[in-house]
């Protein structure tokens, strides 16, 4: 087993072990004296893992209810959140009780935001079952839902009390959904670990899976501990995401997955940064090769105007400025601030460096 301690305002442990889903109850009992929980999951994960997680919790004396919603980004909405609030009320969940987020990033974000806001805040634990959720979205306490204006614009910082990562759950993922997480792993390599990037570009990812999960989470842990509320260095974790979120929005969160959109975003922003001398030459080609190795898209036929229009509500915007996440070279990310007008020129290829 690999263990990572996260020392945020609410500290917690992350456990990485094959088969740990069957021990959910015993690990959960160490962090709560509650007797009642609600498992929140989607209709795909429900068929795969709910029963074993529920049985493990019940063995430790927990009363377990289950809330299931349709899978997909479109369910990460105010309507699903409202339905969940009503369910929690019907089941008489109190402040002493807690939520179990069982699934991928959509489940974790939605369940976490419900936990952050229901009764002004109750505990929750994360049991991520996708590669993306295990290495990224389940850690750090960002929770949110999407609204028409953009992705993750309504949410809260609410740290989980416990994270259980079972690499065996990744065996049920399609190649496409697994690659979704690889895009985030490539991001971690780009911003902080050249060796991780090289493993993803040239190595056997399955042979090093647990080590990759551990390294990605460790990178995120270090960043989050320094900047829990995303006011500085934590923005580095959004490399590729400003344009990625715009792409998701343009296609109504249906055509491209989050990881696919981020892959395009990383390639595009790095290619532009190279043109302006802000990134070492050759980095965009390396990122492109890494993405192509896992059959992730690397370009789309979208106009600069459309990309800009759909990214100006980005959370990294501060009044008339936008914080772009770039890399000096593979393994060295940095924040580059531009005005909104400069950003428009940056994306259109007409930017003049300061």
GROMACS .gro file of C-alpha atoms in nm:
model
  354
    1UNK     CA    1   0.000   0.000   0.000
    2UNK     CA    2   0.106   0.357  -0.071
    3UNK     CA    3  -0.011   0.636   0.163
    4UNK     CA    4  -0.009   1.011   0.106
    5UNK     CA    5  -0.091   1.259   0.381
    6UNK     CA    6  -0.251   1.587   0.278
    7UNK     CA    7  -0.199   1.869   0.530
    8UNK     CA    8  -0.466   2.120   0.432
    9UNK     CA    9  -0.706   2.302   0.667
   10UNK     CA   10  -0.881   1.967   0.702
   11UNK     CA   11  -0.601   1.707   0.684
   12UNK     CA   12  -0.668   1.362   0.539
   13UNK     CA   13  -0.504   1.046   0.413
   14UNK     CA   14  -0.499   0.902   0.061
   15UNK     CA   15  -0.455   0.525   0.036
   16UNK     CA   16  -0.352   0.355  -0.288
   17UNK     CA   17  -0.395  -0.023  -0.287
   18UNK     CA   18  -0.536  -0.289  -0.514
   19UNK     CA   19  -0.857  -0.433  -0.370
   20UNK     CA   20  -0.907  -0.153  -0.119
   21UNK     CA   21  -1.271  -0.108  -0.224
   22UNK     CA   22  -1.354  -0.420  -0.025
   23UNK     CA   23  -1.211  -0.253   0.287
   24UNK     CA   24  -1.405   0.072   0.250
   25UNK     CA   25  -1.598   0.019   0.571
   26UNK     CA   26  -1.298  -0.036   0.797
   27UNK     CA   27  -1.109   0.265   0.660
   28UNK     CA   28  -1.419   0.484   0.683
   29UNK     CA   29  -1.482   0.383   1.042
   30UNK     CA   30  -1.146   0.533   1.139
   31UNK     CA   31  -1.257   0.885   1.043
   32UNK     CA   32  -1.620   0.898   1.159
   33UNK     CA   33  -1.852   0.784   1.436
   34UNK     CA   34  -2.156   0.839   1.215
   35UNK     CA   35  -2.399   0.556   1.147
   36UNK     CA   36  -2.555   0.682   0.821
   37UNK     CA   37  -2.417   0.753   0.475
   38UNK     CA   38  -2.531   0.807   0.117
   39UNK     CA   39  -2.329   0.665  -0.169
   40UNK     CA   40  -2.348   0.901  -0.467
   41UNK     CA   41  -2.263   0.738  -0.799
   42UNK     CA   42  -2.360   0.721  -1.165
   43UNK     CA   43  -2.549   0.451  -1.350
   44UNK     CA   44  -2.233   0.288  -1.492
   45UNK     CA   45  -2.029   0.273  -1.172
   46UNK     CA   46  -2.337   0.165  -0.978
   47UNK     CA   47  -2.348  -0.165  -1.166
   48UNK     CA   48  -1.977  -0.228  -1.109
   49UNK     CA   49  -1.889  -0.128  -0.754
   50UNK     CA   50  -2.182  -0.008  -0.545
   51UNK     CA   51  -2.270  -0.346  -0.398
   52UNK     CA   52  -1.920  -0.428  -0.272
   53UNK     CA   53  -1.871  -0.080  -0.126
   54UNK     CA   54  -2.218  -0.087   0.032
   55UNK     CA   55  -2.159  -0.434   0.179
   56UNK     CA   56  -1.824  -0.326   0.326
   57UNK     CA   57  -1.983  -0.021   0.489
   58UNK     CA   58  -2.272  -0.225   0.625
   59UNK     CA   59  -2.028  -0.471   0.783
   60UNK     CA   60  -1.903  -0.180   0.994
   61UNK     CA   61  -2.254  -0.092   1.106
   62UNK     CA   62  -2.335   0.188   0.864
   63UNK     CA   63  -2.688   0.244   0.732
   64UNK     CA   64  -2.631   0.297   0.358
   65UNK     CA   65  -2.856   0.468   0.104
   66UNK     CA   66  -2.764   0.506  -0.264
   67UNK     CA   67  -2.826   0.798  -0.501
   68UNK     CA   68  -2.768   0.715  -0.870
   69UNK     CA   69  -2.775   0.963  -1.158
   70UNK     CA   70  -2.710   0.932  -1.535
   71UNK     CA   71  -2.340   0.929  -1.625
   72UNK     CA   72  -2.178   1.211  -1.817
   73UNK     CA   73  -2.078   1.575  -1.783
   74UNK     CA   74  -2.430   1.694  -1.863
   75UNK     CA   75  -2.543   1.551  -1.527
   76UNK     CA   76  -2.303   1.777  -1.337
   77UNK     CA   77  -2.579   2.034  -1.319
   78UNK     CA   78  -2.789   2.238  -1.078
   79UNK     CA   79  -3.081   2.006  -1.150
   80UNK     CA   80  -2.895   1.692  -1.045
   81UNK     CA   81  -2.762   1.877  -0.742
   82UNK     CA   82  -3.117   1.976  -0.645
   83UNK     CA   83  -3.231   1.616  -0.684
   84UNK     CA   84  -2.948   1.504  -0.457
   85UNK     CA   85  -3.037   1.765  -0.193
   86UNK     CA   86  -3.395   1.638  -0.192
   87UNK     CA   87  -3.270   1.279  -0.158
   88UNK     CA   88  -3.048   1.369   0.138
   89UNK     CA   89  -3.345   1.536   0.303
   90UNK     CA   90  -3.574   1.238   0.239
   91UNK     CA   91  -3.316   1.006   0.397
   92UNK     CA   92  -3.284   1.240   0.697
   93UNK     CA   93  -2.911   1.292   0.658
   94UNK     CA   94  -2.780   1.511   0.940
   95UNK     CA   95  -2.463   1.711   0.993
   96UNK     CA   96  -2.314   1.412   1.172
   97UNK     CA   97  -2.357   1.191   0.864
   98UNK     CA   98  -2.152   1.183   0.545
   99UNK     CA   99  -2.147   1.123   0.169
  100UNK     CA  100  -1.943   0.870  -0.027
  101UNK     CA  101  -1.846   0.987  -0.377
  102UNK     CA  102  -1.804   0.665  -0.576
  103UNK     CA  103  -1.704   0.719  -0.937
  104UNK     CA  104  -1.519   0.952  -1.169
  105UNK     CA  105  -1.468   1.326  -1.173
  106UNK     CA  106  -1.831   1.415  -1.237
  107UNK     CA  107  -1.944   1.212  -0.937
  108UNK     CA  108  -1.671   1.353  -0.714
  109UNK     CA  109  -1.737   1.714  -0.812
  110UNK     CA  110  -2.114   1.685  -0.772
  111UNK     CA  111  -2.111   1.484  -0.449
  112UNK     CA  112  -1.839   1.703  -0.302
  113UNK     CA  113  -2.033   2.022  -0.374
  114UNK     CA  114  -2.345   1.869  -0.222
  115UNK     CA  115  -2.142   1.783   0.089
  116UNK     CA  116  -1.998   2.135   0.100
  117UNK     CA  117  -2.337   2.304   0.088
  118UNK     CA  118  -2.596   2.067   0.238
  119UNK     CA  119  -2.669   2.182   0.596
  120UNK     CA  120  -2.380   2.426   0.538
  121UNK     CA  121  -2.137   2.140   0.515
  122UNK     CA  122  -2.109   1.769   0.597
  123UNK     CA  123  -1.820   1.524   0.562
  124UNK     CA  124  -1.754   1.320   0.250
  125UNK     CA  125  -1.504   1.067   0.128
  126UNK     CA  126  -1.375   1.013  -0.223
  127UNK     CA  127  -1.355   0.670  -0.387
  128UNK     CA  128  -1.237   0.753  -0.740
  129UNK     CA  129  -1.283   0.477  -0.997
  130UNK     CA  130  -1.131   0.642  -1.307
  131UNK     CA  131  -0.767   0.720  -1.377
  132UNK     CA  132  -0.846   1.091  -1.408
  133UNK     CA  133  -1.028   1.102  -1.075
  134UNK     CA  134  -0.760   0.901  -0.895
  135UNK     CA  135  -0.471   1.123  -0.999
  136UNK     CA  136  -0.647   1.456  -1.009
  137UNK     CA  137  -1.006   1.549  -0.930
  138UNK     CA  138  -1.048   1.345  -0.609
  139UNK     CA  139  -0.762   1.530  -0.439
  140UNK     CA  140  -0.750   1.893  -0.334
  141UNK     CA  141  -1.105   1.977  -0.235
  142UNK     CA  142  -1.232   2.149  -0.549
  143UNK     CA  143  -1.602   2.075  -0.593
  144UNK     CA  144  -1.843   2.223  -0.845
  145UNK     CA  145  -2.122   2.195  -1.097
  146UNK     CA  146  -2.147   2.342  -1.446
  147UNK     CA  147  -2.382   2.619  -1.552
  148UNK     CA  148  -2.471   2.748  -1.897
  149UNK     CA  149  -2.199   3.013  -1.883
  150UNK     CA  150  -1.921   2.760  -1.829
  151UNK     CA  151  -1.768   2.465  -1.650
  152UNK     CA  152  -1.715   2.452  -1.273
  153UNK     CA  153  -1.826   2.812  -1.224
  154UNK     CA  154  -2.040   2.731  -0.918
  155UNK     CA  155  -1.870   2.534  -0.644
  156UNK     CA  156  -1.679   2.536  -0.318
  157UNK     CA  157  -1.349   2.428  -0.165
  158UNK     CA  158  -1.435   2.132   0.057
  159UNK     CA  159  -1.167   1.878   0.141
  160UNK     CA  160  -1.263   1.510   0.168
  161UNK     CA  161  -1.199   1.328   0.495
  162UNK     CA  162  -1.050   1.027   0.316
  163UNK     CA  163  -0.954   0.915  -0.036
  164UNK     CA  164  -0.938   0.547  -0.134
  165UNK     CA  165  -0.772   0.469  -0.470
  166UNK     CA  166  -0.806   0.114  -0.601
  167UNK     CA  167  -0.600   0.066  -0.921
  168UNK     CA  168  -0.798  -0.253  -0.991
  169UNK     CA  169  -1.102  -0.038  -1.068
  170UNK     CA  170  -0.919   0.096  -1.374
  171UNK     CA  171  -0.941  -0.247  -1.540
  172UNK     CA  172  -1.306  -0.184  -1.629
  173UNK     CA  173  -1.233   0.144  -1.811
  174UNK     CA  174  -1.249   0.170  -2.189
  175UNK     CA  175  -0.928   0.280  -2.361
  176UNK     CA  176  -1.086   0.620  -2.426
  177UNK     CA  177  -1.178   0.684  -2.064
  178UNK     CA  178  -0.839   0.562  -1.941
  179UNK     CA  179  -0.671   0.799  -2.188
  180UNK     CA  180  -0.882   1.077  -2.040
  181UNK     CA  181  -0.675   1.040  -1.725
  182UNK     CA  182  -0.349   1.006  -1.916
  183UNK     CA  183  -0.403   1.361  -2.042
  184UNK     CA  184  -0.397   1.483  -1.681
  185UNK     CA  185  -0.087   1.274  -1.611
  186UNK     CA  186   0.083   1.436  -1.911
  187UNK     CA  187  -0.014   1.772  -1.761
  188UNK     CA  188   0.163   1.683  -1.434
  189UNK     CA  189   0.473   1.583  -1.627
  190UNK     CA  190   0.467   1.907  -1.824
  191UNK     CA  191   0.441   2.138  -1.524
  192UNK     CA  192   0.664   1.960  -1.273
  193UNK     CA  193   0.821   1.624  -1.363
  194UNK     CA  194   1.022   1.562  -1.677
  195UNK     CA  195   1.085   1.201  -1.566
  196UNK     CA  196   0.710   1.137  -1.536
  197UNK     CA  197   0.659   1.287  -1.881
  198UNK     CA  198   0.932   1.061  -2.026
  199UNK     CA  199   0.766   0.755  -1.873
  200UNK     CA  200   0.436   0.849  -2.034
  201UNK     CA  201   0.602   0.925  -2.368
  202UNK     CA  202   0.830   0.622  -2.389
  203UNK     CA  203   0.757   0.377  -2.107
  204UNK     CA  204   0.503   0.109  -2.021
  205UNK     CA  205   0.227   0.293  -1.834
  206UNK     CA  206   0.063  -0.026  -1.707
  207UNK     CA  207   0.388  -0.156  -1.564
  208UNK     CA  208   0.431   0.166  -1.366
  209UNK     CA  209   0.065   0.242  -1.297
  210UNK     CA  210   0.075   0.259  -0.916
  211UNK     CA  211   0.395   0.464  -0.922
  212UNK     CA  212   0.238   0.707  -1.170
  213UNK     CA  213  -0.074   0.742  -0.956
  214UNK     CA  214   0.144   0.805  -0.650
  215UNK     CA  215   0.363   1.065  -0.826
  216UNK     CA  216   0.071   1.257  -0.977
  217UNK     CA  217  -0.110   1.273  -0.643
  218UNK     CA  218   0.210   1.373  -0.466
  219UNK     CA  219   0.263   1.661  -0.708
  220UNK     CA  220  -0.093   1.780  -0.657
  221UNK     CA  221  -0.064   1.738  -0.278
  222UNK     CA  222   0.247   1.956  -0.269
  223UNK     CA  223   0.084   2.230  -0.475
  224UNK     CA  224  -0.245   2.221  -0.284
  225UNK     CA  225  -0.071   2.240   0.054
  226UNK     CA  226   0.102   2.559  -0.059
  227UNK     CA  227  -0.209   2.714  -0.214
  228UNK     CA  228  -0.526   2.544  -0.092
  229UNK     CA  229  -0.764   2.807  -0.228
  230UNK     CA  230  -0.620   2.852  -0.578
  231UNK     CA  231  -0.487   3.206  -0.549
  232UNK     CA  232  -0.136   3.141  -0.675
  233UNK     CA  233   0.073   2.836  -0.761
  234UNK     CA  234  -0.226   2.600  -0.768
  235UNK     CA  235  -0.318   2.761  -1.098
  236UNK     CA  236  -0.032   2.558  -1.250
  237UNK     CA  237  -0.257   2.252  -1.226
  238UNK     CA  238  -0.476   2.410  -1.494
  239UNK     CA  239  -0.218   2.381  -1.772
  240UNK     CA  240  -0.418   2.321  -2.091
  241UNK     CA  241  -0.747   2.380  -1.912
  242UNK     CA  242  -0.833   2.737  -2.014
  243UNK     CA  243  -0.864   2.634  -2.379
  244UNK     CA  244  -0.972   2.283  -2.281
  245UNK     CA  245  -1.274   2.408  -2.090
  246UNK     CA  246  -1.359   2.636  -2.383
  247UNK     CA  247  -1.354   2.335  -2.617
  248UNK     CA  248  -1.581   2.137  -2.386
  249UNK     CA  249  -1.825   2.427  -2.374
  250UNK     CA  250  -1.823   2.479  -2.753
  251UNK     CA  251  -1.920   2.116  -2.803
  252UNK     CA  252  -2.177   2.123  -2.518
  253UNK     CA  253  -1.974   1.876  -2.308
  254UNK     CA  254  -2.072   1.594  -2.543
  255UNK     CA  255  -1.828   1.550  -2.834
  256UNK     CA  256  -1.500   1.556  -2.642
  257UNK     CA  257  -1.419   1.429  -2.295
  258UNK     CA  258  -1.242   1.650  -2.043
  259UNK     CA  259  -0.908   1.480  -2.103
  260UNK     CA  260  -0.942   1.504  -2.481
  261UNK     CA  261  -1.017   1.875  -2.458
  262UNK     CA  262  -0.724   1.932  -2.221
  263UNK     CA  263  -0.492   1.744  -2.460
  264UNK     CA  264  -0.585   1.983  -2.739
  265UNK     CA  265  -0.553   2.276  -2.499
  266UNK     CA  266  -0.200   2.176  -2.394
  267UNK     CA  267  -0.087   2.132  -2.754
  268UNK     CA  268  -0.240   2.457  -2.871
  269UNK     CA  269  -0.123   2.683  -2.586
  270UNK     CA  270   0.231   2.541  -2.601
  271UNK     CA  271   0.253   2.580  -2.976
  272UNK     CA  272   0.150   2.944  -2.942
  273UNK     CA  273   0.391   3.002  -2.653
  274UNK     CA  274   0.675   2.863  -2.863
  275UNK     CA  275   0.591   3.108  -3.142
  276UNK     CA  276   0.626   3.394  -2.894
  277UNK     CA  277   0.948   3.263  -2.742
  278UNK     CA  278   0.781   3.190  -2.410
  279UNK     CA  279   0.841   2.813  -2.424
  280UNK     CA  280   1.149   2.622  -2.535
  281UNK     CA  281   1.128   2.510  -2.896
  282UNK     CA  282   1.028   2.146  -2.944
  283UNK     CA  283   0.808   2.114  -2.636
  284UNK     CA  284   0.482   2.130  -2.828
  285UNK     CA  285   0.598   1.847  -3.054
  286UNK     CA  286   0.683   1.630  -2.752
  287UNK     CA  287   0.343   1.698  -2.595
  288UNK     CA  288   0.178   1.619  -2.925
  289UNK     CA  289   0.365   1.286  -2.949
  290UNK     CA  290   0.270   1.192  -2.592
  291UNK     CA  291  -0.097   1.266  -2.659
  292UNK     CA  292  -0.099   1.083  -2.990
  293UNK     CA  293   0.052   0.777  -2.824
  294UNK     CA  294  -0.272   0.743  -2.624
  295UNK     CA  295  -0.495   0.839  -2.917
  296UNK     CA  296  -0.581   1.177  -2.769
  297UNK     CA  297  -0.672   1.456  -3.014
  298UNK     CA  298  -0.408   1.724  -3.062
  299UNK     CA  299  -0.586   1.983  -3.278
  300UNK     CA  300  -0.931   2.100  -3.377
  301UNK     CA  301  -1.057   2.328  -3.650
  302UNK     CA  302  -1.183   2.609  -3.427
  303UNK     CA  303  -1.140   2.980  -3.486
  304UNK     CA  304  -0.939   3.185  -3.236
  305UNK     CA  305  -1.244   3.408  -3.191
  306UNK     CA  306  -1.458   3.114  -3.082
  307UNK     CA  307  -1.195   2.987  -2.840
  308UNK     CA  308  -1.153   3.331  -2.683
  309UNK     CA  309  -1.528   3.390  -2.661
  310UNK     CA  310  -1.577   3.065  -2.471
  311UNK     CA  311  -1.285   3.104  -2.233
  312UNK     CA  312  -1.328   3.455  -2.093
  313UNK     CA  313  -1.528   3.323  -1.798
  314UNK     CA  314  -1.227   3.115  -1.696
  315UNK     CA  315  -1.175   3.097  -1.319
  316UNK     CA  316  -0.814   3.216  -1.361
  317UNK     CA  317  -0.939   3.552  -1.488
  318UNK     CA  318  -0.891   3.846  -1.252
  319UNK     CA  319  -1.094   4.149  -1.366
  320UNK     CA  320  -0.919   4.263  -1.685
  321UNK     CA  321  -0.635   4.011  -1.656
  322UNK     CA  322  -0.606   3.640  -1.732
  323UNK     CA  323  -0.346   3.405  -1.587
  324UNK     CA  324  -0.217   3.176  -1.859
  325UNK     CA  325  -0.043   2.856  -1.755
  326UNK     CA  326   0.262   2.794  -1.972
  327UNK     CA  327   0.581   2.588  -1.949
  328UNK     CA  328   0.940   2.708  -1.985
  329UNK     CA  329   1.028   2.351  -2.083
  330UNK     CA  330   0.897   2.003  -2.002
  331UNK     CA  331   0.878   1.980  -1.623
  332UNK     CA  332   0.880   2.355  -1.552
  333UNK     CA  333   0.544   2.528  -1.552
  334UNK     CA  334   0.480   2.894  -1.478
  335UNK     CA  335   0.205   3.155  -1.466
  336UNK     CA  336   0.202   3.425  -1.734
  337UNK     CA  337  -0.037   3.715  -1.685
  338UNK     CA  338  -0.193   3.895  -1.979
  339UNK     CA  339  -0.476   4.143  -2.020
  340UNK     CA  340  -0.794   4.026  -2.187
  341UNK     CA  341  -0.700   4.218  -2.498
  342UNK     CA  342  -0.354   4.060  -2.498
  343UNK     CA  343  -0.513   3.719  -2.453
  344UNK     CA  344  -0.723   3.771  -2.764
  345UNK     CA  345  -0.407   3.849  -2.961
  346UNK     CA  346  -0.223   3.557  -2.795
  347UNK     CA  347  -0.477   3.303  -2.918
  348UNK     CA  348  -0.504   3.459  -3.263
  349UNK     CA  349  -0.126   3.449  -3.319
  350UNK     CA  350  -0.080   3.826  -3.310
  351UNK     CA  351   0.069   3.872  -2.962
  352UNK     CA  352   0.376   4.085  -2.898
  353UNK     CA  353   0.579   3.974  -2.595
  354UNK     CA  354   0.620   4.221  -2.311
   0.00000   0.00000   0.00000
